[in-house]
Amino acid sequence: MRQHYRLDGLSCANCAAKFEKNVRDLPNVEEVQLNFGAAKLMVVGETSVEELEKAGAFDHIKVRRENEKAAPPVSFWKNKEVQSMAASLPFLMGGWFVLLQYGEEHLGAIILFALSIAIGGHRLIKTGLQNLVRFEFDMKTLMTIAIIGAAFIGEWGEGAVVVFLFAISEVLERYSMDRARNSIQSLMEIAPQQATIVRNGTEEIVPVEQTRIGEVMLIRPGQKIPLDGEVKSGSSYVNQAAITGESVAVLKAQGDEVFAGTLNEEGALEVTITKWVEDTTLSKIIHLVEEAQAEKAPSQAFVDRFAKYYTPAIMIIALLVAIIPPLFFGSNWSEWIYRGLAVLVVGCPCALVISTPVAIVTAIGNAAKRGVLIKGGIHLENAGRITAVAFDKTGTLTKGKPTVTLVETFSDLSEEEILSHAAAIERYSQHPLARAIVEAAAKLPRIEADQFQSHTGKGVQASIDGKVYWVGRVEENQELTAEVRTTINRQREKGQTVMLFGQGETVLGSIAAADTIRPESESIVQKLYQAGVKTTVMLTGDHRLSAESIAAKLGIKRVEAELLPEDKLRKIQLLQSEGKVAMIGDGVNDAPALAIADVGIAMGGAGTDAALETADIALMADDLHQLPATIRLSKKTLTIIKQNVAFALGLKVAALLLIIPGWLTLWLAIFADMGATLIVVLNSLRLLKWK
């Protein structure tokens, strides 16, 4: 039995790993996956919330079922850790007052410091001792050893300061991680939990879980849409910012698709439900973003491997610092044990371990709120290293809705007859050019065709009145008359696509169609260059003359034309020999090229399951504007990760160097570790505000 849970109070990466191990050790548990970024747990097997909370009791982790509402957040001053920290402060201050007045050996100072340690650190020391017995060396174990060691050598004041600073670090780290996760939590609260359903002519307000596909929802002005559906009646402007990131409302009328979590602004709508609550586009976005946050980026995997060896190395160094000078050089035991304890504290890898995941979580959450779905840390990092962007032309650089501009005949058939015959054949096809031909022939007498056949990338054919006709693209080795060739080249030079209509080996006519270039395409290409992309490439099945005409208008450097779907894949492979390549397409026809590219980017992911499943990144709106912004966000994230790792290691190296002159105190060690952790987290949180 597979069960999903939400976790409250999970702020430490090391604690998350320990909790996962504890859950895995529970009887009847077969498989466990813990998503630290999303604070989510998946368990295969038989277990209960009580058992899971017992497994997380060492860090006071609270567990609830996935669909269960979270308890209201505890106010800052009602938090037990904050209360313990605040209660210990007067005793800490009193202890230092007595120490400064009467010296560190005074019994009053020792008692006050001991009370401060007991009040502020009883949870920490209890957990640390339990870990020590099990030989589990995490942050709390190291802190406990340092506190007990400080008391053992008479440094009660230092031990009390370590407890207090560590408590501050824990509280602020938890607050920071909660801020990072809020971007996804806010998405989860967008969709209403109830829907107004019209049943037997009456309105009923029911929980969304109790609705059925095919039922009709009533959406009044100012209400959010609870479930995905299709407009049955009415028209209204709907704000889809929650899904696509677009702040401009879109007009929805009969037959249009609407999404859960979007806002109906003006008119009343009757909407037929098309998806269960767990299958809505919003639910898929939340699920995919949470899965993305769980996937380790290459830099995070490296840091985790590094930390695995780093922690034991620090413990060995601390032990050697404590025992070698007294054993071999006659130095003071108390002094060098103290220095060893300081090494133990400052060497804790907390800041290093959290340096990457918090940046990844924050960046992916930021992108999701802007309508960009990044499906993993590896794709986020790869997007920051892109050197080339390959565009599919139709539907990406152009609107994907071509219109017939010219019909010419090279036979006894009239232009209208050519168009109506071609429409009869193309009525069975889903290609954009086919739809353009059918629409152009809408007012002409309808002709019926049968025995339809499609030849991918080349054309289609069908039988009309017992004769087989075809519509297809121009083949380079095709035998054409001078008149036909001249006509085709003239249209191509204008950036138009030409389809031929014929029977057998005879070309009977041609149909030219033009696809409108998206207004934003030219500026987007320039912004990609500004974002650091070196090469842009157009991949299209169109003739080179048509493709080059459009590419020249947009500033695209390279054109690969007359390509079949498998040719696009080979072109992507060639580009990859020069660097990291992103491919942007519609997520359906370009699936092979999207899959093989270093970063596959799908346009218009909202409502398109294929785009959500195929691509590494989905631009939920049918809009290119977010593409250069996403690349810049990725580069910014890479920069912040590098800053975090450098700072986490650099500060520890600097602190460790203070051992040589004996300047590294316990309180300075914990301050350095706390400072490194907080600076790393706060630096990552800058991505929340990045625009």
XYZ file of C-alpha atoms in Angstrom, residues 65-515:
451
model
C -1.737 12.690 5.506
C -1.280 14.394 2.129
C -4.868 15.591 1.766
C -5.191 16.563 5.427
C -5.159 20.286 6.136
C -2.114 21.661 7.909
C -2.586 22.876 11.459
C -2.574 26.680 11.789
C 1.031 27.882 12.026
C 2.286 28.324 15.573
C 3.145 31.944 16.332
C 6.844 32.688 16.757
C 6.693 33.182 20.536
C 4.589 30.031 21.100
C 7.200 27.839 19.451
C 8.722 25.522 22.082
C 12.272 25.997 20.773
C 11.850 29.775 20.917
C 10.388 29.599 24.427
C 13.288 27.436 25.670
C 15.795 29.770 24.025
C 14.170 32.861 25.561
C 13.939 31.217 28.997
C 17.654 30.326 28.960
C 18.789 33.862 28.069
C 18.388 35.445 31.576
C 20.463 32.652 33.152
C 23.129 33.033 30.421
C 23.346 36.781 30.997
C 23.330 36.314 34.776
C 26.127 33.775 34.537
C 28.323 36.140 32.517
C 27.584 38.983 34.952
C 28.741 36.829 37.912
C 31.729 35.561 35.911
C 32.906 39.087 35.083
C 32.444 40.160 38.726
C 33.859 37.142 40.586
C 35.666 34.972 38.033
C 34.826 31.814 36.135
C 35.401 29.526 39.137
C 32.576 31.111 41.139
C 29.874 28.570 42.041
C 27.072 31.045 41.233
C 28.344 31.487 37.677
C 28.623 27.716 37.175
C 25.064 27.138 38.482
C 23.604 29.871 36.254
C 25.427 28.558 33.184
C 24.329 24.981 33.986
C 20.687 26.136 34.276
C 21.000 27.992 30.964
C 22.353 24.823 29.310
C 19.648 22.626 30.847
C 16.747 24.949 29.922
C 17.895 25.867 26.422
C 19.591 22.631 25.434
C 17.775 19.733 27.098
C 16.213 18.574 23.795
C 19.509 18.960 21.961
C 21.526 17.058 24.593
C 18.927 14.281 24.900
C 18.967 13.676 21.139
C 22.747 14.025 20.973
C 23.292 11.409 23.701
C 20.890 8.994 21.979
C 22.820 9.471 18.732
C 26.135 9.005 20.525
C 25.004 5.659 21.910
C 24.087 4.569 18.358
C 27.312 6.046 16.896
C 25.289 8.408 14.698
C 27.341 11.565 14.242
C 25.171 14.449 13.067
C 25.092 18.133 14.010
C 23.353 17.499 17.352
C 25.819 14.778 18.293
C 28.769 17.089 17.619
C 27.127 19.910 19.592
C 26.424 17.605 22.539
C 30.034 16.400 22.645
C 31.221 20.008 22.517
C 28.862 21.134 25.341
C 29.692 18.200 27.632
C 33.398 18.555 26.825
C 33.294 22.285 27.620
C 31.646 21.591 30.989
C 34.167 18.807 31.695
C 37.132 21.153 31.296
C 35.402 23.946 33.231
C 34.298 26.137 30.300
C 30.673 26.399 31.463
C 30.188 29.853 30.008
C 31.364 28.768 26.561
C 29.068 25.719 26.694
C 26.060 27.907 27.540
C 26.837 30.300 24.668
C 27.098 27.334 22.266
C 23.627 26.127 23.346
C 22.069 29.565 22.900
C 23.639 30.280 19.505
C 22.741 26.813 18.249
C 19.119 27.381 19.313
C 19.056 30.674 17.363
C 20.527 28.877 14.345
C 17.868 26.135 14.468
C 14.963 28.597 14.737
C 16.185 30.813 11.895
C 17.044 27.862 9.658
C 13.537 26.445 10.127
C 11.980 29.814 9.332
C 14.127 30.158 6.197
C 13.244 26.683 4.888
C 9.549 27.374 5.484
C 9.888 30.539 3.399
C 11.482 28.545 0.583
C 8.651 25.992 0.632
C 5.869 28.573 0.748
C 6.005 29.050 -3.026
C 4.602 25.535 -3.478
C 2.306 25.658 -0.434
C 0.667 28.765 -1.911
C 0.032 26.878 -5.172
C -1.697 24.105 -3.223
C -4.146 26.573 -1.717
C -5.147 28.232 -5.008
C -7.992 25.937 -6.066
C -11.304 26.025 -4.129
C -12.146 22.915 -2.123
C -15.848 23.103 -3.048
C -17.720 23.391 -6.334
C -21.257 24.519 -7.205
C -22.706 21.639 -9.233
C -25.985 21.744 -11.182
C -27.799 18.468 -10.428
C -31.372 17.817 -11.556
C -31.852 21.525 -12.219
C -30.781 22.590 -8.712
C -27.478 23.950 -7.437
C -25.505 21.938 -4.875
C -22.263 22.952 -3.149
C -20.158 19.808 -2.831
C -16.488 18.998 -2.002
C -14.413 18.728 -5.179
C -13.548 15.114 -4.280
C -17.244 14.192 -4.650
C -17.683 15.631 -8.148
C -17.801 13.455 -11.267
C -16.493 13.913 -14.803
C -19.292 15.159 -17.047
C -21.089 17.104 -14.325
C -21.669 20.831 -14.848
C -20.159 23.461 -12.538
C -21.559 26.969 -12.194
C -18.834 29.620 -11.917
C -20.023 33.094 -10.937
C -18.077 36.350 -11.501
C -15.223 36.745 -9.019
C -15.065 33.020 -8.211
C -12.120 30.685 -8.752
C -12.640 27.636 -10.926
C -12.394 24.479 -8.767
C -11.689 21.860 -11.473
C -10.487 21.589 -15.067
C -13.291 21.631 -17.604
C -14.757 22.837 -20.870
C -17.067 25.833 -21.114
C -20.605 24.598 -21.842
C -22.271 28.001 -21.950
C -21.515 31.642 -21.221
C -18.427 33.739 -21.862
C -16.070 35.591 -19.544
C -12.507 36.786 -19.116
C -10.498 34.330 -16.974
C -7.244 35.230 -15.220
C -4.927 32.222 -15.704
C -1.873 33.630 -13.877
C -1.884 30.722 -11.394
C -1.241 28.264 -14.237
C 0.476 30.180 -17.028
C 2.024 33.148 -15.205
C 0.177 35.539 -17.573
C -1.442 38.424 -15.733
C -3.651 39.388 -18.721
C -7.072 37.707 -18.574
C -8.108 35.467 -21.504
C -11.596 35.388 -23.040
C -13.253 31.999 -22.582
C -16.388 30.967 -24.459
C -18.226 27.768 -25.384
C -15.821 24.911 -26.141
C -12.784 26.559 -24.506
C -10.748 24.785 -21.846
C -10.501 26.256 -18.326
C -8.205 25.242 -15.467
C -8.614 24.714 -11.741
C -7.305 27.623 -9.673
C -7.924 30.276 -12.343
C -10.159 33.283 -11.612
C -13.401 34.039 -13.447
C -13.477 37.837 -13.663
C -16.687 38.984 -15.346
C -19.449 36.753 -16.704
C -21.075 33.576 -15.414
C -19.875 30.275 -16.874
C -21.295 26.783 -16.996
C -18.353 24.381 -17.184
C -18.424 20.641 -17.885
C -15.892 18.841 -15.643
C -13.276 16.984 -17.707
C -10.780 15.831 -15.033
C -10.834 14.398 -11.526
C -9.431 16.674 -8.815
C -6.156 14.713 -8.646
C -5.681 14.939 -12.441
C -6.146 18.699 -12.932
C -3.380 20.728 -14.538
C -2.787 22.486 -11.205
C -2.427 19.135 -9.382
C 0.041 17.964 -12.026
C 2.054 21.164 -11.692
C 2.260 20.786 -7.920
C 3.200 17.101 -8.196
C 5.853 17.681 -10.862
C 7.372 20.662 -9.025
C 7.601 18.676 -5.796
C 9.193 15.762 -7.634
C 11.593 18.222 -9.261
C 12.628 19.528 -5.850
C 13.397 15.981 -4.723
C 15.643 15.251 -7.708
C 19.260 15.983 -6.899
C 21.107 18.361 -9.175
C 24.674 17.399 -10.181
C 26.127 20.027 -7.833
C 24.016 18.712 -4.946
C 25.074 15.125 -5.636
C 28.705 16.279 -5.573
C 28.231 18.158 -2.280
C 26.522 15.116 -0.715
C 29.401 12.859 -1.759
C 31.905 15.406 -0.463
C 30.079 15.744 2.874
C 30.086 11.959 3.292
C 33.888 11.985 3.574
C 34.208 15.500 4.991
C 32.412 14.784 8.298
C 34.552 11.775 9.365
C 37.658 13.720 8.301
C 36.709 16.643 10.573
C 36.133 14.256 13.501
C 39.561 12.678 12.991
C 41.179 16.133 12.757
C 39.393 17.211 15.973
C 40.620 14.083 17.769
C 44.208 14.615 16.566
C 44.136 18.288 17.612
C 42.965 17.237 21.088
C 45.494 14.466 21.756
C 48.695 14.949 19.705
C 50.076 18.153 21.338
C 49.527 16.873 24.915
C 50.820 13.356 24.137
C 53.906 14.232 22.109
C 54.744 17.816 23.027
C 53.689 18.010 26.678
C 51.051 20.652 26.033
C 48.141 21.346 28.356
C 45.398 18.731 28.002
C 42.588 21.105 28.918
C 43.678 23.693 26.364
C 43.977 21.243 23.456
C 40.802 19.332 24.264
C 39.090 22.717 24.128
C 40.624 23.408 20.712
C 39.571 19.945 19.504
C 36.009 20.652 20.587
C 36.108 23.956 18.686
C 37.263 22.095 15.547
C 34.372 19.655 16.002
C 31.831 22.482 16.163
C 33.162 24.633 13.351
C 33.644 21.642 11.066
C 29.970 20.633 11.075
C 28.875 20.342 7.401
C 25.372 21.795 7.929
C 25.942 24.913 5.778
C 27.623 22.847 3.064
C 24.873 20.213 2.900
C 22.089 22.812 2.655
C 23.957 25.098 0.227
C 22.503 23.519 -2.928
C 19.024 22.122 -2.127
C 17.665 25.371 -0.689
C 18.745 27.252 -3.846
C 17.190 24.599 -6.120
C 13.928 24.514 -4.131
C 13.636 28.310 -4.192
C 14.430 28.674 -7.904
C 12.006 25.941 -9.003
C 9.280 27.472 -6.814
C 9.922 30.941 -8.238
C 9.709 29.601 -11.805
C 6.462 27.716 -11.080
C 4.779 30.900 -9.874
C 5.707 32.528 -13.207
C 4.209 29.689 -15.263
C 7.480 27.851 -15.953
C 7.611 24.202 -14.892
C 11.204 22.979 -14.376
C 11.161 19.235 -13.769
C 14.365 18.821 -11.775
C 17.543 20.384 -10.455
C 19.575 18.803 -13.251
C 17.431 20.587 -15.865
C 17.697 23.851 -13.955
C 21.490 23.584 -13.959
C 21.645 22.520 -17.616
C 19.502 25.509 -18.625
C 22.135 27.764 -17.080
C 24.843 26.191 -19.269
C 22.996 26.330 -22.616
C 25.098 27.568 -25.547
C 22.605 26.857 -28.362
C 18.812 27.031 -28.672
C 17.071 25.106 -31.454
C 13.553 26.252 -32.384
C 10.818 24.346 -34.086
C 9.280 26.916 -36.461
C 5.568 26.174 -36.654
C 3.733 26.971 -33.442
C 6.889 28.181 -31.700
C 8.347 31.094 -33.656
C 5.072 31.407 -35.560
C 1.515 31.262 -34.246
C 0.977 27.817 -35.740
C -2.200 28.894 -37.544
C -1.243 29.339 -41.211
C -3.752 30.721 -43.717
C -3.973 30.015 -47.426
C -2.685 33.022 -49.364
C -2.659 31.822 -52.966
C -3.954 28.907 -55.073
C -2.565 28.406 -58.584
C -3.575 25.877 -61.202
C -1.391 24.133 -63.768
C -4.228 22.088 -65.296
C -7.835 22.221 -66.494
C -9.046 22.331 -62.881
C -10.025 25.746 -61.542
C -8.420 27.235 -58.437
C -11.649 26.535 -56.492
C -11.641 22.894 -57.636
C -8.006 22.470 -56.608
C -8.760 23.903 -53.165
C -11.930 21.829 -52.611
C -10.206 18.593 -53.748
C -7.218 19.297 -51.457
C -9.577 20.079 -48.557
C -11.378 16.762 -49.070
C -8.074 14.957 -48.545
C -6.704 17.169 -45.750
C -9.934 16.907 -43.736
C -8.504 13.677 -42.258
C -5.181 15.264 -41.240
C -4.288 17.180 -38.042
C -1.376 19.124 -39.559
C -1.658 22.961 -39.237
C -1.370 23.353 -43.023
C -4.159 20.817 -43.478
C -6.441 22.817 -41.203
C -5.599 25.988 -43.143
C -6.629 24.353 -46.420
C -9.876 23.022 -44.918
C -10.750 26.441 -43.490
C -9.998 28.158 -46.815
C -12.391 25.765 -48.596
C -15.176 26.094 -45.999
C -17.460 28.093 -48.332
C -16.836 25.898 -51.385
C -18.962 22.852 -52.338
C -17.923 19.921 -50.124
C -16.248 16.957 -51.819
C -15.932 13.561 -50.080
C -12.764 11.450 -50.121
C -11.932 7.951 -48.843
C -8.983 5.529 -48.526
C -6.935 8.243 -46.788
C -3.220 7.561 -46.254
C -0.557 9.682 -44.562
C 3.165 9.606 -45.320
C 4.915 11.285 -42.380
C 6.803 14.409 -43.395
C 5.917 14.050 -47.072
C 2.183 14.388 -47.534
C -1.203 12.680 -47.731
C -3.329 10.985 -50.355
C -6.938 9.836 -50.752
C -9.394 8.604 -53.357
C -11.991 10.972 -54.859
C -14.511 9.489 -57.330
C -12.228 6.485 -57.799
C -9.135 8.567 -58.601
C -6.192 8.880 -56.188
C -5.048 12.459 -55.539
C -2.278 13.671 -53.268
C -1.247 16.807 -51.386
C 2.353 17.106 -50.292
C 5.489 19.090 -49.958
C 7.862 19.688 -52.850
C 10.623 17.080 -53.140
C 13.989 18.378 -54.361
C 14.396 15.573 -56.896
C 10.820 15.922 -58.132
C 10.414 16.574 -61.840
C 8.600 19.895 -62.253
C 7.946 22.168 -65.190
C 9.649 25.554 -65.368
C 6.275 27.242 -64.702
C 5.683 25.248 -61.515
C 9.258 25.726 -60.256
C 9.128 29.503 -60.867
C 5.784 29.804 -59.037
C 7.060 27.807 -56.055
C 10.299 29.825 -55.698
C 8.424 33.125 -55.979
C 6.186 32.203 -53.038
C 9.035 30.769 -50.971
C 11.066 33.954 -51.261
C 8.144 35.693 -49.520
C 8.480 33.269 -46.585
C 5.450 31.199 -47.582
C 5.065 27.423 -47.543
C 3.991 25.771 -50.782
C 2.037 22.501 -51.028
C 1.512 20.739 -54.331
C -1.712 19.034 -55.415
C -1.555 16.297 -58.008
C -2.533 12.922 -59.404
C 0.066 10.238 -60.037
C 3.160 11.974 -61.454
C 1.230 15.046 -62.603
C 1.180 18.271 -60.604
C -2.258 19.848 -61.030
C -1.856 22.922 -58.826
C -0.147 24.565 -55.856
C -1.408 26.021 -52.580
C 0.669 28.662 -50.758
C 0.127 29.312 -47.064
C 1.698 31.814 -44.674
C 2.032 31.435 -40.927
